[in-house]
Amino acid sequence: MIKVHGVPLSPFARKVYLGLRYKGLDFDMEMVPPGGGSDDFVKISPLRKIPALEHDGFTIPDSSVILRYLDQQFPDKPLYPADPQLQAKACWLEEYGDTKLIENLGPIFFQRFFRPRILNEEPDEDIVKQKIEQDLPPILGYVESVLPENGFAVGSHFTVADIALLSPLLNGRVGGYTPDAAQYPKVAGFFARALEMDFVKDQLAVEKEVFNL
Amino acid sequence: MIKVHGVPLSPFARKVYLGLRYKGLDFDMEMVPPGGGSDDFVKISPLRKIPALEHDGFTIPDSSVILRYLDQQFPDKPLYPADPQLQAKACWLEEYGDTKLIENLGPIFFQRFFRPRILNEEPDEDIVKQKIEQDLPPILGYVESVLPENGFAVGSHFTVADIALLSPLLNGRVGGYTPDAAQYPKVAGFFARALEMDFVKDQLAVEKEVFNL
């Protein structure tokens, strides 16, 4: 039995959902409200962060740790290249997605989706503008410089790098922002190809249903 | 040829030095000044952060990515348990050390070593007091709750978890702070055992020499 504690629009929880869906593994979703849920949750996730995984009684937090664990327990359709250099590149891009992309796409999602829809507040469009015009160009420019024109982030197979680049882009998209294909052709192409994958469509269908997008 | 771009007292760079020393691998140290060094360095480390690794022409940043890469290229004395659950626990503790321990032991090091010795400024002892009395107890309390009374962080072998818990403790120590054995017996025992290991002594000798400690 696999259970993921999280919320479908969390960029970190979505990494785990996408990994499980890519591998074709069934799982239950346990919804955790912002702030970290019940006092029992802290036993599973000491920092009260999502996602956290339960697998046959074993529990572990942190999206990166969870994806590595799942890949070892369910090695079909591996998320980590066997070649050490390719794997290091994939894990570095995962780290880049988990930090720089989320730090700069997350606020667009927060202003345009979370504030109006969850907090019943007005979005601050100045922050959105700052992110799109000032902060994101060097970040997306770096991603543009490392992505290939076709295929996946570090080669011919889908990896943890694709998951970690895709998830924050999906948060930007919920906030109405998609990287411009003229400015970032490789990023835009990567994103467009990802959106055509069936297991990504399955994830988006759940997000649409849960949050009435 | 293995070269580590970093500085010996950086908690993240030290993770890599310790991993290499544990495995008995020779390496060169390329010193990177605070702020990220030359414009060439950004090609190796896009965020200008240390450490970054060079290995026979291949370059990669990020201490966690580097340690995993080194373990795959040099599998003797593995840093990652083969058992997926133990490995997940080790990687989670690495993440905890890299975030919570560094966030709360790093400022003690910064105030008491970096400000007086590098910046020629007075330390702010209020910040040190806040860390020791308010912020560290729940953090060290969690580490205390997961460490065993003997051996290593997740079992009978030295792993990446030991490296990532040890490195920030060493920064606290440079700042004159060592966890109290009465309050945190398992943390203090872990730290004391680590300080007796030869490859740790080798690292401390280098720090002592480079920084005239």
Short mmCIF file of C-alpha atoms in Angstrom, two decimals, chain B residues 97-177:
data_model
loop_
_atom_site.label_atom_id
_atom_site.label_comp_id
_atom_site.label_asym_id
_atom_site.label_seq_id
_atom_site.Cartn_x
_atom_site.Cartn_y
_atom_site.Cartn_z
CA GLY B 97 21.65 18.30 8.49
CA ASP B 98 21.95 20.37 5.30
CA THR B 99 19.02 22.56 6.29
CA LYS B 100 18.11 22.69 9.98
CA LEU B 101 21.52 21.99 11.50
CA ILE B 102 23.36 24.36 9.18
CA GLU B 103 20.71 27.07 9.59
CA ASN B 104 21.11 26.95 13.34
CA LEU B 105 24.76 26.07 13.90
CA GLY B 106 26.02 28.14 10.97
CA PRO B 107 25.13 31.48 12.63
CA ILE B 108 27.19 30.58 15.74
CA PHE B 109 30.16 29.90 13.48
CA PHE B 110 29.46 33.11 11.53
CA GLN B 111 29.23 35.33 14.60
CA ARG B 112 32.14 33.92 16.53
CA PHE B 113 34.58 32.96 13.79
CA PHE B 114 33.71 34.59 10.48
CA ARG B 115 32.85 38.08 11.72
CA PRO B 116 35.90 38.61 13.97
CA ARG B 117 38.41 36.61 11.93
CA ILE B 118 37.41 37.38 8.35
CA LEU B 119 35.31 40.55 8.47
CA ASN B 120 37.11 42.18 11.40
CA GLU B 121 33.76 42.84 13.12
CA GLU B 122 32.42 42.19 16.61
CA PRO B 123 30.27 39.06 17.02
CA ASP B 124 26.63 39.55 17.99
CA GLU B 125 26.34 37.34 21.07
CA ASP B 126 22.57 37.91 21.22
CA ILE B 127 22.24 35.91 18.03
CA VAL B 128 24.47 33.16 19.43
CA LYS B 129 22.38 33.07 22.61
CA GLN B 130 19.14 32.92 20.61
CA LYS B 131 20.47 29.98 18.62
CA ILE B 132 21.77 28.02 21.60
CA GLU B 133 18.88 28.67 23.97
CA GLN B 134 15.86 28.98 21.69
CA ASP B 135 16.39 27.61 18.20
CA LEU B 136 18.72 24.66 18.63
CA PRO B 137 16.93 22.66 21.38
CA PRO B 138 14.08 21.35 19.18
CA ILE B 139 16.50 20.72 16.30
CA LEU B 140 19.07 18.84 18.37
CA GLY B 141 16.18 17.21 20.22
CA TYR B 142 14.99 15.67 16.96
CA VAL B 143 18.49 14.45 16.12
CA GLU B 144 18.74 13.05 19.65
CA SER B 145 15.47 11.17 19.09
CA VAL B 146 16.72 9.39 15.98
CA LEU B 147 20.38 8.66 16.79
CA PRO B 148 21.32 5.31 18.32
CA GLU B 149 23.37 5.08 21.51
CA ASN B 150 26.29 3.55 19.67
CA GLY B 151 27.56 3.12 16.15
CA PHE B 152 26.51 5.38 13.31
CA ALA B 153 23.44 7.43 12.47
CA VAL B 154 21.45 4.74 10.67
CA GLY B 155 23.19 1.54 11.71
CA SER B 156 26.51 -0.19 11.88
CA HIS B 157 28.13 1.58 8.92
CA PHE B 158 29.26 5.12 8.30
CA THR B 159 26.96 6.81 5.75
CA VAL B 160 26.11 10.13 4.17
CA ALA B 161 23.92 10.80 7.22
CA ASP B 162 26.97 10.81 9.49
CA ILE B 163 28.77 13.20 7.17
CA ALA B 164 25.84 15.61 7.04
CA LEU B 165 25.25 15.61 10.80
CA LEU B 166 28.93 15.89 11.60
CA SER B 167 29.81 18.79 9.31
CA PRO B 168 27.53 21.43 10.88
CA LEU B 169 28.49 20.22 14.38
CA LEU B 170 32.09 20.98 13.43
CA ASN B 171 31.09 24.53 12.47
CA GLY B 172 29.43 24.96 15.85
CA ARG B 173 32.60 23.69 17.47
CA VAL B 174 34.73 26.29 15.66
CA GLY B 175 32.31 28.82 17.18
CA GLY B 176 32.91 27.38 20.64
CA TYR B 177 29.65 25.45 20.88
#
